[in-house]
Short mmCIF file of C-alpha atoms and ligand atoms in Angstrom, two decimals:
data_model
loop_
_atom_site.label_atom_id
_atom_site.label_comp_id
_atom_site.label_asym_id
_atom_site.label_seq_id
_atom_site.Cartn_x
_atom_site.Cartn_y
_atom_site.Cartn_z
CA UNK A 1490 42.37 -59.68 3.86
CA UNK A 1491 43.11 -63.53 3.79
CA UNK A 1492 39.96 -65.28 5.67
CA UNK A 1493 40.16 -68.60 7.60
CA UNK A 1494 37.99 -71.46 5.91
CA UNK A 1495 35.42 -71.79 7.99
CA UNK A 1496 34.57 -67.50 7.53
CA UNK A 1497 35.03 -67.52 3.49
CA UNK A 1498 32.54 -71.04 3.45
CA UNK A 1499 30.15 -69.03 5.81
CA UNK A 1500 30.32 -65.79 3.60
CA UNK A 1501 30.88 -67.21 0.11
CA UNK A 1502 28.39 -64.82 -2.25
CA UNK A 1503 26.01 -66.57 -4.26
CA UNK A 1504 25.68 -65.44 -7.88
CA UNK A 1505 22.83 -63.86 -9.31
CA UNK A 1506 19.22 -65.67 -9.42
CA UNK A 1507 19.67 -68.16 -12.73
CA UNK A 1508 17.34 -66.94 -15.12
CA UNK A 1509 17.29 -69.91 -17.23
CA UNK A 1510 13.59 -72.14 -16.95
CA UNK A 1511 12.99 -75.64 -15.74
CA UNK A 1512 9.60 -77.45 -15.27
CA UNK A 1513 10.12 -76.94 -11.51
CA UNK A 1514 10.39 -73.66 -9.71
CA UNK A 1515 13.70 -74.96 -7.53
CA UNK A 1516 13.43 -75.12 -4.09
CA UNK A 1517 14.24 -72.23 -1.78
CA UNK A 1518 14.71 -72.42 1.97
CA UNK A 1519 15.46 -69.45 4.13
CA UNK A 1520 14.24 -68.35 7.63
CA UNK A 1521 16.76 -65.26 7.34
CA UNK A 1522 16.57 -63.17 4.24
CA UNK A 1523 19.49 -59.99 3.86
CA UNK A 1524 18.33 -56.50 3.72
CA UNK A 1525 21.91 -55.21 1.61
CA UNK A 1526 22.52 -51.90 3.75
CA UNK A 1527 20.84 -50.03 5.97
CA UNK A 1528 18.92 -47.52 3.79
CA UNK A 1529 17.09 -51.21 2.61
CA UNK A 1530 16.11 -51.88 6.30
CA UNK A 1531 14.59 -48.15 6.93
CA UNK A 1532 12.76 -48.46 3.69
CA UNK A 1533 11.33 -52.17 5.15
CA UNK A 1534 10.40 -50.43 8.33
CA UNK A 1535 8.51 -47.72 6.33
CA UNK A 1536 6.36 -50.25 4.25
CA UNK A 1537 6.98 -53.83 5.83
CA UNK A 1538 4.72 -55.67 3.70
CA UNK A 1539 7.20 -54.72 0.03
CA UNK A 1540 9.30 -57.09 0.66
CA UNK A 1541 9.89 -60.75 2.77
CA UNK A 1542 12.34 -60.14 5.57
CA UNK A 1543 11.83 -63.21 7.13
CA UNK A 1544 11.09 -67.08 6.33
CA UNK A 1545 7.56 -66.56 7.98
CA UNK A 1546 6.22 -64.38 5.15
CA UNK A 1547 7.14 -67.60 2.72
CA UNK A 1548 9.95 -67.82 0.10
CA UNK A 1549 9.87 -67.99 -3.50
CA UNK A 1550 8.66 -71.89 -3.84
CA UNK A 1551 5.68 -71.58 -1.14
CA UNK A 1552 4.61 -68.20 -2.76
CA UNK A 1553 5.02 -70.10 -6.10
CA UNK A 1554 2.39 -72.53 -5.02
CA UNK A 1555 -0.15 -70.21 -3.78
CA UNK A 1556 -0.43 -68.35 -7.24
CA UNK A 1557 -0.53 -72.23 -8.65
CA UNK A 1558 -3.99 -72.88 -5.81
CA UNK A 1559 -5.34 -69.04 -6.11
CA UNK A 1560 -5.31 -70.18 -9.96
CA UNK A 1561 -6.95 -73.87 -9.15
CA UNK A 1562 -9.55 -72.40 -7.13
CA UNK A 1563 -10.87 -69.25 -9.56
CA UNK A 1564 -9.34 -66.63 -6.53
CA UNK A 1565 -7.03 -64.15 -6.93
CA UNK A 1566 -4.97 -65.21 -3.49
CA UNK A 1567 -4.04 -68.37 -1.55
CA UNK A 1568 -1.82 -68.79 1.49
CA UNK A 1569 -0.57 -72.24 2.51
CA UNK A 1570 -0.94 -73.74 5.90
CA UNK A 1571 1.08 -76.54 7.43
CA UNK A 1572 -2.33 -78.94 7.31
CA UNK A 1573 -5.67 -78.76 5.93
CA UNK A 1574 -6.95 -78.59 9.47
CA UNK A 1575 -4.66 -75.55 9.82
CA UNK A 1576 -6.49 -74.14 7.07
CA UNK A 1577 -10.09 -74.81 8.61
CA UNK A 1578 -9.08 -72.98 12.06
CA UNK A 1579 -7.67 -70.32 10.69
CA UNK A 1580 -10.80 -69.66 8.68
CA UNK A 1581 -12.14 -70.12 11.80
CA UNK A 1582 -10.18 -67.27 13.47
CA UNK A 1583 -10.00 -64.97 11.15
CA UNK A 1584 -14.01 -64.98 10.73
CA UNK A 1585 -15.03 -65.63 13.71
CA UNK A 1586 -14.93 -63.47 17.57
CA UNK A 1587 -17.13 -64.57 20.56
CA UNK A 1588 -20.82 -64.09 20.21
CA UNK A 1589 -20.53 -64.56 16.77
CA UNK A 1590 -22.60 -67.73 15.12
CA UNK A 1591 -21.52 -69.65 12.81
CA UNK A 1592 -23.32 -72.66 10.64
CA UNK A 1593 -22.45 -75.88 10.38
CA UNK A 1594 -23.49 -79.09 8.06
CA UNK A 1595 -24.51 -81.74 11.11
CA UNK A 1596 -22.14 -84.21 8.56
CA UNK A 1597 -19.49 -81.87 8.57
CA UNK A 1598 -15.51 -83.39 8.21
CA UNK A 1599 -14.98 -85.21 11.63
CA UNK A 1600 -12.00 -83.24 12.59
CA UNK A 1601 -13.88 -80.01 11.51
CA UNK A 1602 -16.66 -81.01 13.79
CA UNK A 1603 -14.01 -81.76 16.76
CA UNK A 1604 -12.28 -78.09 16.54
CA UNK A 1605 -16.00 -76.23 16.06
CA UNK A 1606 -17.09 -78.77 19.33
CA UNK A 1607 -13.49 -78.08 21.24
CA UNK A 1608 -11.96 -75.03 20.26
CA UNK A 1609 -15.25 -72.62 18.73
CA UNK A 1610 -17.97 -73.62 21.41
CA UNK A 1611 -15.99 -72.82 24.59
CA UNK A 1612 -14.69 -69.75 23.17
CA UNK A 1613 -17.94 -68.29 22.92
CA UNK A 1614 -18.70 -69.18 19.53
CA UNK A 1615 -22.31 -70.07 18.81
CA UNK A 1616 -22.58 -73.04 16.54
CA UNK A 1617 -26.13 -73.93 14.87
CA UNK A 1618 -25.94 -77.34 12.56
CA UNK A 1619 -27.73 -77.29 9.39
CA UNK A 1620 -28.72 -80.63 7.20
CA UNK A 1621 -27.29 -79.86 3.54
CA UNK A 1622 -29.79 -81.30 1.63
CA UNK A 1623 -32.60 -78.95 3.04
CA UNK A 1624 -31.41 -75.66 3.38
CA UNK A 1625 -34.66 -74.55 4.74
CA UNK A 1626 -32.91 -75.77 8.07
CA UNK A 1627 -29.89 -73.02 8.18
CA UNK A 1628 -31.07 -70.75 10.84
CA UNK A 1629 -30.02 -67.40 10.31
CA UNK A 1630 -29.89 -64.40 12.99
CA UNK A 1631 -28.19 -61.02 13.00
CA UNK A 1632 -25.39 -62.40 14.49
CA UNK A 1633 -24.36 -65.33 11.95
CA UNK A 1634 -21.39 -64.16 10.72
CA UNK A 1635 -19.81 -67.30 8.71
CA UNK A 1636 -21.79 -71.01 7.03
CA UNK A 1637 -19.53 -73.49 6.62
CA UNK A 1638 -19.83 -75.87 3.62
CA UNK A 1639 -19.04 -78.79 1.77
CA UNK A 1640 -19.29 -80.14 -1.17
CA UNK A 1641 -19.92 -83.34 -1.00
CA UNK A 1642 -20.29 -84.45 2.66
CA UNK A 1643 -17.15 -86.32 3.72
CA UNK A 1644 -18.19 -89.86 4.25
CA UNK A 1645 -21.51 -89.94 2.53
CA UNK A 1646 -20.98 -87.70 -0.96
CA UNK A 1647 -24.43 -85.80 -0.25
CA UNK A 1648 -24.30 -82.40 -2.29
CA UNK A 1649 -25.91 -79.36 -1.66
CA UNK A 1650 -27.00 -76.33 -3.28
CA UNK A 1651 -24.30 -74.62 -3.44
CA UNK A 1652 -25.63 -71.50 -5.20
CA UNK A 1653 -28.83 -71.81 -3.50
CA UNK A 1654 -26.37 -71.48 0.19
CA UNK A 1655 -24.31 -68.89 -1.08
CA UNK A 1656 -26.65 -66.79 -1.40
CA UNK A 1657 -29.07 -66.99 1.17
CA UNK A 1658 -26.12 -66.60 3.71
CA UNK A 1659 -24.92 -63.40 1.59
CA UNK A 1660 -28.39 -62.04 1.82
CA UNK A 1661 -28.30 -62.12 5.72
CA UNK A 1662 -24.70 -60.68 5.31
CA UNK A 1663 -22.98 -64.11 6.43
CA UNK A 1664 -19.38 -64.96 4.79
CA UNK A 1665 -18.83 -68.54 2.87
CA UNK A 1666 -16.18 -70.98 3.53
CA UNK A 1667 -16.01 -73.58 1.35
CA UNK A 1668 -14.09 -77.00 1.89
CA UNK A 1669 -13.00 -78.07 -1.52
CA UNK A 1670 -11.06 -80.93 -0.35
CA UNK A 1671 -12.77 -83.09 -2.91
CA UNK A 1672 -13.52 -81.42 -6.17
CA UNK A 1673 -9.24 -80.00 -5.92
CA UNK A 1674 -9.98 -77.49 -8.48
CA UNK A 1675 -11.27 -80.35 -11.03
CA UNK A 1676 -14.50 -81.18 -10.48
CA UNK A 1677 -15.45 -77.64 -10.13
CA UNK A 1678 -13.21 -74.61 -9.00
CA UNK A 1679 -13.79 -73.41 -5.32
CA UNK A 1680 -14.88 -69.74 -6.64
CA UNK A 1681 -17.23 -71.45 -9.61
CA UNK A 1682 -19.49 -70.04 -6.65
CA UNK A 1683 -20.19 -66.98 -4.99
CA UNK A 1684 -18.02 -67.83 -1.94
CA UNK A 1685 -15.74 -66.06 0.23
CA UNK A 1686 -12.84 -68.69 1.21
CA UNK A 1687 -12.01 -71.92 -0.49
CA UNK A 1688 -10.19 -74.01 2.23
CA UNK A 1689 -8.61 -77.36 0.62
CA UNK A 1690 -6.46 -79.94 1.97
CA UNK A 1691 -3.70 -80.60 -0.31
CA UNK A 1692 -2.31 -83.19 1.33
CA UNK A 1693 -5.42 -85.35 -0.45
CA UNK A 1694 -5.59 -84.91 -4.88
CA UNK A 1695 -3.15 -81.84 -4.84
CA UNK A 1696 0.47 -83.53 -3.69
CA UNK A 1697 -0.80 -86.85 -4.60
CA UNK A 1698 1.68 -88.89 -3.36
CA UNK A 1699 0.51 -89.51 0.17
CA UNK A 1700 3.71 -87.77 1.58
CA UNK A 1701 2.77 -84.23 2.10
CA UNK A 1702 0.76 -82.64 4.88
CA UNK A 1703 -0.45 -78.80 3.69
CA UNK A 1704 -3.71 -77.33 3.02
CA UNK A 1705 -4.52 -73.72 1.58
CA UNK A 1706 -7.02 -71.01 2.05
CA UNK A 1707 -7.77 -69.19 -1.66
CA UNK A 1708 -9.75 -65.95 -1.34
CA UNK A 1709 -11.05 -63.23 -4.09
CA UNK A 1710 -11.45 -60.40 -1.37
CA UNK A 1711 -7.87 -58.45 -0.47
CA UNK A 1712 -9.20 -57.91 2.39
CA UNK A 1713 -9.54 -61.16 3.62
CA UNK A 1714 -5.97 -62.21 2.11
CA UNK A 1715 -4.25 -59.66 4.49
CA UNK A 1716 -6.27 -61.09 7.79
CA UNK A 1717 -5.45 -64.78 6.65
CA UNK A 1718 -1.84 -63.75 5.80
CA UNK A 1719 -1.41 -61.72 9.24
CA UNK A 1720 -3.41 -64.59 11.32
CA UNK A 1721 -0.99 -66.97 9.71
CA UNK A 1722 2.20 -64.97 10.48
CA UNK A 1723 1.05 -64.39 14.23
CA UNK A 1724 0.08 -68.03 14.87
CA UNK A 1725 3.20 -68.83 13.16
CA UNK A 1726 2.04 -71.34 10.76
CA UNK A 1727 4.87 -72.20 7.67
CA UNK A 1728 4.85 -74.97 5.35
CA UNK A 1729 8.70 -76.13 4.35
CA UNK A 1730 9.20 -75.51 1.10
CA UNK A 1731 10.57 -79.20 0.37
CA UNK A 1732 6.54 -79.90 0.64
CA UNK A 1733 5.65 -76.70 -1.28
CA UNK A 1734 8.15 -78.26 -4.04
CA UNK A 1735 6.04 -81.75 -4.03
CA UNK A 1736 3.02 -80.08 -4.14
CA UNK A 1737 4.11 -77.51 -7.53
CA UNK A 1738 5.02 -81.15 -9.27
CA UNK A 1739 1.83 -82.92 -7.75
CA UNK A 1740 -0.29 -80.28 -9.82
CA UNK A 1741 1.17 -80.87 -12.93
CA UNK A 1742 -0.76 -84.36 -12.83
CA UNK A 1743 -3.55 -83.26 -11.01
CA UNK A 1744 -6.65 -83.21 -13.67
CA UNK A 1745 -5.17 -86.66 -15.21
CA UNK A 1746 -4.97 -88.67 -12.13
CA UNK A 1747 -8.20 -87.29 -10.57
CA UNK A 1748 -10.14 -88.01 -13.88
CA UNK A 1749 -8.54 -91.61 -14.30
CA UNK A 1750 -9.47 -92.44 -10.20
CA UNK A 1751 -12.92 -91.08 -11.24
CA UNK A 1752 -13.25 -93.51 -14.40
CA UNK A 1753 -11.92 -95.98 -12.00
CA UNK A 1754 -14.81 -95.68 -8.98
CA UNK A 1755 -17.69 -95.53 -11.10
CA UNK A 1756 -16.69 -98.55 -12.62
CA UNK A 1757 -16.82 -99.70 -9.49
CA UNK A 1758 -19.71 -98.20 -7.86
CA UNK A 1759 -21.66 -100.56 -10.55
CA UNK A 1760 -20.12 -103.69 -9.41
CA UNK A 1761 -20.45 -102.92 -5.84
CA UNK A 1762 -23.83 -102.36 -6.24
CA UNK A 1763 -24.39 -105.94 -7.25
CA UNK A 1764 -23.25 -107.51 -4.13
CA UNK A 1765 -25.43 -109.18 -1.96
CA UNK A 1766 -24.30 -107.72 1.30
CA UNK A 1767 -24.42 -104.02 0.02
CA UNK A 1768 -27.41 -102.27 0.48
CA UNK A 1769 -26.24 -99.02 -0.47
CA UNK A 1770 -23.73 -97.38 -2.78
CA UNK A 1771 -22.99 -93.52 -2.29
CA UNK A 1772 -21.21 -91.07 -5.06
CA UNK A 1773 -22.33 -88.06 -6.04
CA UNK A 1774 -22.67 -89.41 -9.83
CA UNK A 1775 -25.28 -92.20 -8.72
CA UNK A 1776 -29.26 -90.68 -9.92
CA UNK A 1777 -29.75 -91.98 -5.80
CA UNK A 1778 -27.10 -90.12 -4.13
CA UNK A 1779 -28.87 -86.99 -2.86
CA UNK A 1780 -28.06 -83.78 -4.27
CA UNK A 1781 -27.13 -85.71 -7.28
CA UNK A 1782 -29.18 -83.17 -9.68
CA UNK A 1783 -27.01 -80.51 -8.26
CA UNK A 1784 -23.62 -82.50 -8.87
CA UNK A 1785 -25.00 -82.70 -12.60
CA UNK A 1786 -25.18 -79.08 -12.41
CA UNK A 1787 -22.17 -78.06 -11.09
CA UNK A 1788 -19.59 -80.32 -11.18
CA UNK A 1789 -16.94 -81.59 -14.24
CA UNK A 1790 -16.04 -84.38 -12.26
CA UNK A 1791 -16.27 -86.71 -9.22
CA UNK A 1792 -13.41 -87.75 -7.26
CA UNK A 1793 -12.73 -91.05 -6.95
CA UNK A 1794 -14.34 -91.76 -4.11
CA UNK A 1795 -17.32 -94.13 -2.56
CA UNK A 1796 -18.70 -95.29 0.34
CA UNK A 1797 -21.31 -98.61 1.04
CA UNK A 1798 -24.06 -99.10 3.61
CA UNK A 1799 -23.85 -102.62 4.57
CA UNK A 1800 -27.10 -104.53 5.05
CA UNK A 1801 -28.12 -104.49 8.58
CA UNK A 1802 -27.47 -107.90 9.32
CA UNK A 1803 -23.96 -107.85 7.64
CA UNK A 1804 -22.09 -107.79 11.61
CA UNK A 1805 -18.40 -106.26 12.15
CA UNK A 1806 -16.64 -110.01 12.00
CA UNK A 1807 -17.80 -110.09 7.91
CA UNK A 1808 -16.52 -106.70 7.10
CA UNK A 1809 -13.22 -107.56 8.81
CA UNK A 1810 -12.81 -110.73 6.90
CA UNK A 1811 -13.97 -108.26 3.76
CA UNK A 1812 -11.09 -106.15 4.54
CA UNK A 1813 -8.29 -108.54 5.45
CA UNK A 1814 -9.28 -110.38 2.60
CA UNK A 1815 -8.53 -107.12 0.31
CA UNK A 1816 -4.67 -107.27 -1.28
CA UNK A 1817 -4.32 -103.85 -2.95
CA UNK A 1818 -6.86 -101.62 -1.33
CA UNK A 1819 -4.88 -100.47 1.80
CA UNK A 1820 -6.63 -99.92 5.25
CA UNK A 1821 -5.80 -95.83 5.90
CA UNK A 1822 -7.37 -92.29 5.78
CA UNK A 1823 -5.56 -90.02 3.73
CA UNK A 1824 -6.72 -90.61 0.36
CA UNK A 1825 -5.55 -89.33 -2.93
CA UNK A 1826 -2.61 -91.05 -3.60
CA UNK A 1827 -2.02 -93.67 -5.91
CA UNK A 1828 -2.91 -96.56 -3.42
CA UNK A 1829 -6.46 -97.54 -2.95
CA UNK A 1830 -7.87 -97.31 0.40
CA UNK A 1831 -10.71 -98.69 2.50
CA UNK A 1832 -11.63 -97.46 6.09
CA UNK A 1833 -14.35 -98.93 8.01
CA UNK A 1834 -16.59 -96.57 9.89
CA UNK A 1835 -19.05 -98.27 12.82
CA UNK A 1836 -22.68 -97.13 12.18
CA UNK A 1837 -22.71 -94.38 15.54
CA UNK A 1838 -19.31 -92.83 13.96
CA UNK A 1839 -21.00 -91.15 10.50
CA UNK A 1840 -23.75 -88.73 10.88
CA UNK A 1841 -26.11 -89.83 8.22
CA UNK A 1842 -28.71 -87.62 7.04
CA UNK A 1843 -31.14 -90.63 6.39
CA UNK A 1844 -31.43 -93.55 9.24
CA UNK A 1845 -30.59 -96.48 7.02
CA UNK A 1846 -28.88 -98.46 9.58
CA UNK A 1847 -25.85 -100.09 8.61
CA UNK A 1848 -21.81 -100.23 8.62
CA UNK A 1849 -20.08 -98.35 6.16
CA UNK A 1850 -17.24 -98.65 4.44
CA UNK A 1851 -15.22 -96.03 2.42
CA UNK A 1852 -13.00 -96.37 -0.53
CA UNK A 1853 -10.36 -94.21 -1.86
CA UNK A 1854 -9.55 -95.66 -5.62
CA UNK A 1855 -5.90 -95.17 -6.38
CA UNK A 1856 -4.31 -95.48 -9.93
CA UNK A 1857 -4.06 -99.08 -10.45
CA UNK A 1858 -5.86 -100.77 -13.09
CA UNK A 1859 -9.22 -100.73 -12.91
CA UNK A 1860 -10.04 -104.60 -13.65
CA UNK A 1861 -7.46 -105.06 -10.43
CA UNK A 1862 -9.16 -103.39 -8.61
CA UNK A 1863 -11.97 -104.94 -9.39
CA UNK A 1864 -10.72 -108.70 -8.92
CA UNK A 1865 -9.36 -107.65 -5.79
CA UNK A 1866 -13.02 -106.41 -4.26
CA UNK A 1867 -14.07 -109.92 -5.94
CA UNK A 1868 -11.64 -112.11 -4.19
CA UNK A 1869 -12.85 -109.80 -0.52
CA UNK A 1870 -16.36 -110.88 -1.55
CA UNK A 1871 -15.38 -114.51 -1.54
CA UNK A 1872 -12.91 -114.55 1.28
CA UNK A 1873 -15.96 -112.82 3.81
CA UNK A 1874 -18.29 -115.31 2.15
CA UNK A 1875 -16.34 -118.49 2.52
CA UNK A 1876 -15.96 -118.35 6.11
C1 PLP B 883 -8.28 -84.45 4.89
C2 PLP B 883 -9.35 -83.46 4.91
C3 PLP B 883 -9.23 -82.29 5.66
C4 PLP B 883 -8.05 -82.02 6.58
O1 PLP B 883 -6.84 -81.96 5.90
P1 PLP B 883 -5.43 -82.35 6.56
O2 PLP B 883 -4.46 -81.90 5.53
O3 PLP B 883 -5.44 -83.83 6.77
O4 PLP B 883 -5.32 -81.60 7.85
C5 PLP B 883 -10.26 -81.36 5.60
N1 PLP B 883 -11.36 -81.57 4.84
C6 PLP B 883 -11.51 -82.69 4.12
C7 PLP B 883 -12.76 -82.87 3.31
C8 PLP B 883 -10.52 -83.68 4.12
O5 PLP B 883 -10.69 -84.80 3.42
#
C-alpha cells in the first residue's frame, strides 16, 4: 500500500538500538513507549513494574544517571527529581504521615526550613529543632519517625557527628536523611554512614555548569526505592532527559573540579583571615570551625566553599562597596559552577549556633585561577576601604 508523506514520516521504523559505545549514553526522550502486540500489553498489566510503559517511569538516559548517583553515594538505588527541593519533600512524604515527628538542625538549608515551617507543620507534622554540634539536644519520643541532617550546615560549614546521629536515631527506631549537597559523593559518599536516604542537589557540584536544575534521592533499602519511585510517579515529578544528559557528562569531571575549587578556598580562607574587617572565617577544614575534628574524620575533601563574619562595626554600605568592588566573583546562589560567587546574608537571616554578631558573607570559589581570585578579593578590600 503506497502511504501519503506525512503517514510514512509519522510511521518510519527506527532500526535496532546501536550497539556501538560512546563516552555519552545518547539522549532519549519519550513520554509514549510501544508495547509491540497485545500479548506485550497483558503481560505489562500482569507485572507493571518489568518494563517502562510510559515517560513517567524515566527513559534510558535518566535511569542511566541514577545508577551513575546510587554509585556516587555508596546506595544501591537513586531516583531523580526535577530540583533538589523536590528531592527534600519527597523524603518528606514518603517518611513522614501526621502525628509523626520529625528532627530538624535549627541551621537547617533555608528552603528546607520554609517547606518543614509551610508544608510539614500544618499538616500535622511535629517538628522538634536540634543544634548539630550537641546532639545531646535531639529529643527523641516514640513517635520520631525521621532526623534530618546535614553535613556541613549550609551557610556556616558546622559538622556534626554523623555516626554519633545515625545511630542514636536508629536506636529509637528513627530513619536518616541525609543532605549531601556539599560533599557530592567526594568529600565523603552519602552511605559512608549508616543512613537511610542521601538527598543531593545536583544542580550544585554534580551538573556543574550552573544550567541544570535536578536533585536525587539514593537509598540502600528496596523498600524505600519503591515508595520514593511510586511517590515520584504519583506526584508526577520527571526530570527531561536533555538535563539527565548534562548531568552524566558533569560527573565525568566531578572529583577534579571539586578538588581544584577546594585547593582554591583554602587558599583563600588564609588570606581572608588576614583582613582587618573579618572577624571570622568558616570551613570545615579550619582547627576553629566546629565539628572540625569530625570533618578530619570523615571527610576526603571540602567543597569549595566559605563564609566570613564581619566585625560588628563593619555596616551594610562597606560590604556593598566590598561586593561591587568584586570583578570575577559573581553576586548569585547556586554555586558549583565554574564562576565564583558571593551572597551577602544580613545578620537576622543565618541561624548561627554561636551569637557572634556580625554580617556574613558567602563564597562559592569557581575554577579560575587561584592568584585571580585572590587579586580580585584584594582589589574589593581596597575599593570598600578607599571610600
Ligand atoms: C541548593 C541546595 C538544595 C536545593 O537544591 P535545588 O536543586 O536548588 O532545589 C538543598 N540543599 C542544599 C544544601 C543546597 O545547597
Amino acid at each position: 500500500m503506497s502511504r501519503q508523506l506525512s503517514t510514512s514520516l509519522i510511521h518510519a521504523r527506527q532500526a535496532a538500538a546501536p550497539t556501538y559505545e560512546a563516552s555519552q549514553p545518547g539522549v532519549f526522550r519519550a513520554s509514549t513507549l510501544y508495547f509491540a502486540d497485545s500479548a506485550e500489553w497483558r503481560a505489562w498489566k500482569a507485572a507493571p513494574h518489568a518494563r517502562p510503559a510510559y515517560g513517567t517511569s524515566g527513559t534510558p538516559t535518566t535511569m542511566a544517571l541514577e545508577q551513575r548517583i546510587a554509585g556516587v553515594e555508596g546506595a544501591s538505588h537513586a531516583v531523580l527529581c526535577p530540583s533538589g527541593m523536590s528531592a527534600i519533600a519527597l523524603v518528606y512524604q514518603v517518611a513522614l504521615l501526621p502525628g509523626d515527628e520529625l528532627l530538624v538542625p535549627v541551621n537547617v538549608y533555608p528552603s528546607n526550613r520554609q517547606f518543614v515551617l509551610h508544608e510539614l507543620m500544618r499538616r500535622g507534622v511535629l517538628v522538634r529543632t536540634y543544634d548539630p554540634t550537641d546532639l545531646a539536644t535531639l529529643e527523641f519520643s516514640e513517635h520520631t519517625r525521621l532526623v534530618w541532617a546535614e553535613i556541613p550546615a549550609a551557610l556556616t560549614f558546622e559538622m556534626p557527628d554523623l555516626p554519633a546521629l545515625c545511630a542514636r536515631a536508629h536506636a529509637h527506631g528513627a530513619l536518616v536523611a541525609l543532605d549531601t549537597t556539599w560533599s557530592a559523593g567526594v568529600a565523603c559518599a552519602g552511605f559512608d554512614f549508616d543512613i537511610d536516604f542521601a538527598v543531593q542537589s545536583l544542580s550544585k557540584f554534580a551538573a556543574g555548569t550552573s544550567e541544570v536544575i535536578m536533585g536525587a534521592v539514593a537509598t540502600k533499602d528496596a523498600v524505600l526505592d519503591e515508595a520514593l519511585r511510586i511517590g515520584r510517579r504519583r506526584h508526577g515529578l520527571n526530570v527531561s532527559p536533555m538535563d539527565a544528559a548534562t548531568v552524566i557528562a558533569g560527573l565525568q569531571t566531578l572529583p577534579l573540579r571539586y578538588r581544584t575549587q577546594d585547593a582554591s578556598a583554602r587558599h583563600l580562607c588564609a588570606f581572608l583571615a588576614g583582613q582587618p574587617e573579618i572577624a571570622q572565617v568558616l570551613h570545615p577544614a579550619l582547627e576553629s570551625c566546629p565539628g572540625h575534628e569530625y570533618w578530619r574524620r570523615d571527610c576526603r575533601a571540602a567543597a569549595g566553599l566559605l563564609s566570613v563574619v564581619l566585625r560588628p562595626d563593619i555596616h551594610a554600605a562597606w560590604c556593598d562597596r566590598f561586593i561591587d568592588g568584586l570583578q570575577l566573583f559573581r553576586i548569585g546562589f547556586g554555586w558549583g559552577g565554574s564562576t565564583s560567587l558571593v551572597m551577602p546574608y544580613d545578620v537576622d537571616e543565618v541561624a548561627r549556633l554561636d551569637d557572634t554578631p556580625g554580617q556574613l558573607l558567602r563564597l562559592a570559589i569557581g575554577l579560575e585561577e587561584v592568584g585571580d581570585l585572590q587579586a580580585d578579593l584584594a582589589g574589593a578590600f581596597a575599593a570598600a576601604r578607599g571610600a
